[in-house]
Coordinates of N, CA and C in Angstrom, one line a residue:
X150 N -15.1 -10.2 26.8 CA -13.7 -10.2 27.0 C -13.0 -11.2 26.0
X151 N -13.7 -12.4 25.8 CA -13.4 -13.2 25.0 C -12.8 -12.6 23.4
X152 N -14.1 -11.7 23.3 CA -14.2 -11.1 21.7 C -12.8 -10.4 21.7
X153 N -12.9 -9.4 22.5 CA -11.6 -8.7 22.4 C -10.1 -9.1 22.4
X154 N -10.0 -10.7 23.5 CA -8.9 -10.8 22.7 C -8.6 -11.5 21.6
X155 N -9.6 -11.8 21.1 CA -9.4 -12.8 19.4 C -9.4 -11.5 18.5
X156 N -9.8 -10.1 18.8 CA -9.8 -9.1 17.7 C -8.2 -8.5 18.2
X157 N -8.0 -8.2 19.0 CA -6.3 -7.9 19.1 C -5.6 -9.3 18.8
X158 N -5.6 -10.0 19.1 CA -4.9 -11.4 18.5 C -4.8 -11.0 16.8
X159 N -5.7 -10.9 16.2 CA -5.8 -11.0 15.1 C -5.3 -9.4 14.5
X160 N -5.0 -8.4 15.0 CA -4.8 -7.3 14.5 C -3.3 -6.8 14.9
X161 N -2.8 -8.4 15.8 CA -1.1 -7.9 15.9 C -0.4 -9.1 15.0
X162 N -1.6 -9.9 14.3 CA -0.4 -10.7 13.4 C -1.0 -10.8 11.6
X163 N -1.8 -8.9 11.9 CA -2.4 -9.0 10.2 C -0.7 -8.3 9.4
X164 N -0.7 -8.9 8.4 CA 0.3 -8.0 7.8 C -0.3 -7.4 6.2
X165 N 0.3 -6.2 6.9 CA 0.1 -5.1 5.6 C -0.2 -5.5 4.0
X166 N -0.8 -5.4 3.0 CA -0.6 -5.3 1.9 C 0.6 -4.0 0.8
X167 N 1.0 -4.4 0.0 CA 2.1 -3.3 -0.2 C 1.3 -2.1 -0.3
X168 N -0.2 -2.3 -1.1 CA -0.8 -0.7 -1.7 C -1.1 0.0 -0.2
X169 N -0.9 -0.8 1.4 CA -1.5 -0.3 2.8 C -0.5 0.3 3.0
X170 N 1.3 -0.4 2.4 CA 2.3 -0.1 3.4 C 2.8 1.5 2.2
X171 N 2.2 1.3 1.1 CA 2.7 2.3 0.4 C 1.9 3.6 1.2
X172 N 0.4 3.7 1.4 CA -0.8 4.5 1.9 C -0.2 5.2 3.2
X173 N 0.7 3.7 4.1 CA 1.2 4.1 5.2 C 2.3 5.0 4.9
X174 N 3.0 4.9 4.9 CA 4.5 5.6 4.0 C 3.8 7.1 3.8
X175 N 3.0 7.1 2.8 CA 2.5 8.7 2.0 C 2.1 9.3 3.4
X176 N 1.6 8.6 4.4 CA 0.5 9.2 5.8 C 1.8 9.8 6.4
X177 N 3.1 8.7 6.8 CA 3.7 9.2 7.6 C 4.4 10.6 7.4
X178 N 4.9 10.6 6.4 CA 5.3 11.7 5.3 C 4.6 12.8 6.2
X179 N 3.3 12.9 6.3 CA 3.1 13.8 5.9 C 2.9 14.3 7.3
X180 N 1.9 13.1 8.6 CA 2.2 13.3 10.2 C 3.0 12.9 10.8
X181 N 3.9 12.2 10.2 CA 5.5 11.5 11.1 C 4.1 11.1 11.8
X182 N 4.8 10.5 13.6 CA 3.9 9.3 14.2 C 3.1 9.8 14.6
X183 N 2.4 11.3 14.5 CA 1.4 12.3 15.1 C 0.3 11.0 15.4
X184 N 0.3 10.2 14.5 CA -1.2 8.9 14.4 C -1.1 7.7 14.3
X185 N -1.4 6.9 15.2 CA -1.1 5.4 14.5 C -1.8 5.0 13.6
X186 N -1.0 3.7 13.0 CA -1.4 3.7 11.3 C -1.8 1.8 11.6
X187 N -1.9 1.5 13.0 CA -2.2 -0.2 12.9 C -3.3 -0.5 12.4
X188 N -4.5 0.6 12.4 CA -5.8 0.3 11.3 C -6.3 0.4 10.5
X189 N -4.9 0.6 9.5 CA -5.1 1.1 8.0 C -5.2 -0.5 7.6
X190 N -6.7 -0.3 6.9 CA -6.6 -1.7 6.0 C -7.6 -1.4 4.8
X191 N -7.5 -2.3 4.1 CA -8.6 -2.3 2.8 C -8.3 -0.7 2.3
X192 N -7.4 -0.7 1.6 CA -7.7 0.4 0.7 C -8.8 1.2 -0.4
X193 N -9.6 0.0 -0.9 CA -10.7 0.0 -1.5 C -11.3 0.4 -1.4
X194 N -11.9 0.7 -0.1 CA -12.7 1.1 0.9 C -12.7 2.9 1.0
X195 N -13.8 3.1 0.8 CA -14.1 5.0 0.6 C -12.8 5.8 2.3
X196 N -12.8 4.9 3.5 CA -12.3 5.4 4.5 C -11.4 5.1 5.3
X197 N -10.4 5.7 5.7 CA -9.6 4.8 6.0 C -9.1 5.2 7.4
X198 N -9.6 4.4 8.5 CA -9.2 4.5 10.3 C -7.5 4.5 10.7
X199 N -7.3 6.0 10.8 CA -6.4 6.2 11.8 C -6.5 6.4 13.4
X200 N -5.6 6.4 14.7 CA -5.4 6.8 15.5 C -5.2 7.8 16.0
X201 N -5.9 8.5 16.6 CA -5.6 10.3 17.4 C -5.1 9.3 19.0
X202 N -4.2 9.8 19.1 CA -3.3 9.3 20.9 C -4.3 10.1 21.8
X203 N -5.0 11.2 21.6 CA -5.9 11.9 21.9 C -7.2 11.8 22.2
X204 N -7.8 11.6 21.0 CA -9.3 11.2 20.6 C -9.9 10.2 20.4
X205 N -8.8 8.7 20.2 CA -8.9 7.9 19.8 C -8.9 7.8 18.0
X206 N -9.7 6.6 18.0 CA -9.8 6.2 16.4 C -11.1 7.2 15.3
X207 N -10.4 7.8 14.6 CA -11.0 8.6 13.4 C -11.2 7.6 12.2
X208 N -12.0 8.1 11.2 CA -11.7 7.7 10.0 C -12.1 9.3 8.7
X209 N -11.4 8.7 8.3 CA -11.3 9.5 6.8 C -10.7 9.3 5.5
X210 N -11.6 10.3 4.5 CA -11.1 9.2 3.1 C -9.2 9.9 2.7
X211 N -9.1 8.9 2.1 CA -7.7 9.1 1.4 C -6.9 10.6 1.3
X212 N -8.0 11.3 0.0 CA -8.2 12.7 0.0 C -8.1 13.4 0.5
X213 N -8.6 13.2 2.0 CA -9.0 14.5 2.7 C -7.2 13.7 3.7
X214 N -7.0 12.9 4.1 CA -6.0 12.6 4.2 C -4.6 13.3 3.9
X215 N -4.5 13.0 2.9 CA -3.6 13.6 1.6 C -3.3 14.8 1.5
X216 N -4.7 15.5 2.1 CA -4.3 17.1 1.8 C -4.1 17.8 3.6
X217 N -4.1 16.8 4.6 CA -3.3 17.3 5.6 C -4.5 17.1 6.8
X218 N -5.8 17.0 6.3 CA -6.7 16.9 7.0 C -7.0 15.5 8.1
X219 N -6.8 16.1 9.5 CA -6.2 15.2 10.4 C -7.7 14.6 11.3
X220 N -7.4 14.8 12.6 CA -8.3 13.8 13.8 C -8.9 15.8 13.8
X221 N -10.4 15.8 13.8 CA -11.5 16.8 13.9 C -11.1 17.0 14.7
X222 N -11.1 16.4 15.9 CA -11.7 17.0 17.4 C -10.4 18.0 17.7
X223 N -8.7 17.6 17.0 CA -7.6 18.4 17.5 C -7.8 19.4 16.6
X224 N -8.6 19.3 15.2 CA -8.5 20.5 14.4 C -8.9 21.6 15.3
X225 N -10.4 21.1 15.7 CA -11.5 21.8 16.1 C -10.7 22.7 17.8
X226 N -9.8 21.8 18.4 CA -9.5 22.4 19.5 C -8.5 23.2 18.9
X227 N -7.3 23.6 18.0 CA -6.5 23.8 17.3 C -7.5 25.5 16.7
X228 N -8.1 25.7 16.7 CA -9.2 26.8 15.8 C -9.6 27.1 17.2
X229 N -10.4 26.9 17.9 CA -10.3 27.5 19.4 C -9.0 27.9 20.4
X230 N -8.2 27.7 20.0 CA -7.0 28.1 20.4 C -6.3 28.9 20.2
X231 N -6.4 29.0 18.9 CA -6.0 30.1 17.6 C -7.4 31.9 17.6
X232 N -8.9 31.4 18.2 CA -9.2 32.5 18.5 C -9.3 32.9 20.1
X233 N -8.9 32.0 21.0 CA -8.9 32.4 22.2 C -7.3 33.5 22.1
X234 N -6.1 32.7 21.5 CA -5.2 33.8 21.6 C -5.2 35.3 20.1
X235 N -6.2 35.0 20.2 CA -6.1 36.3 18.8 C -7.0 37.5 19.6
X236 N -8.0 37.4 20.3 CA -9.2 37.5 21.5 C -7.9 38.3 22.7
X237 N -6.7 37.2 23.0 CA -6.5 38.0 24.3 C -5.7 38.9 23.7
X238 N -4.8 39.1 22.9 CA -4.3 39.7 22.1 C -5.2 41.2 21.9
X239 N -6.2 41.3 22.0 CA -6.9 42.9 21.6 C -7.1 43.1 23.2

């Protein structure tokens, strides 16, 4: 209990670096608030942890980011969705 609130303590008074707030900015762009962006840190870093409101906490690199590639588990329910109504459809 202890741990957890010194790690939320510390993660509501980290502030951004500009190359995070810029990373953030490009993210929003592209999901508006589809994800929260409070665990974007270290850019350096091959991966970078967003929020699914859903699934919880993902991570993924920049790249795959960038090109639209979001939280798996809603892709993955999003493609079952897409053949369940193509299925009722015939």
């Amino acid at each position: 209990m202890v741990w957890w609130f010194f790690k939320n303590k510390e993660e509501d008074t980290y502030e951004f670096t500009n190359q995070e707030l810029e990373i953030i900015q490009k993210l929003k762009a592209i999901y508006g608030n589809q994800y929260g962006y409070s665990k974007v840190r270290n850019i350096k870093h091959f991966k970078i942890t967003l929020i699914c409101p859903e699934h919880g906490d993902f991570s993924s690199s920049l790249k795959i980011l960038t090109l639209g590639g979001g939280c798996k588990h809603c892709y993955r329910q999003k493609n079952i969705d897409r053949l369940l109504q193509s299925y009722h459809k015939l």
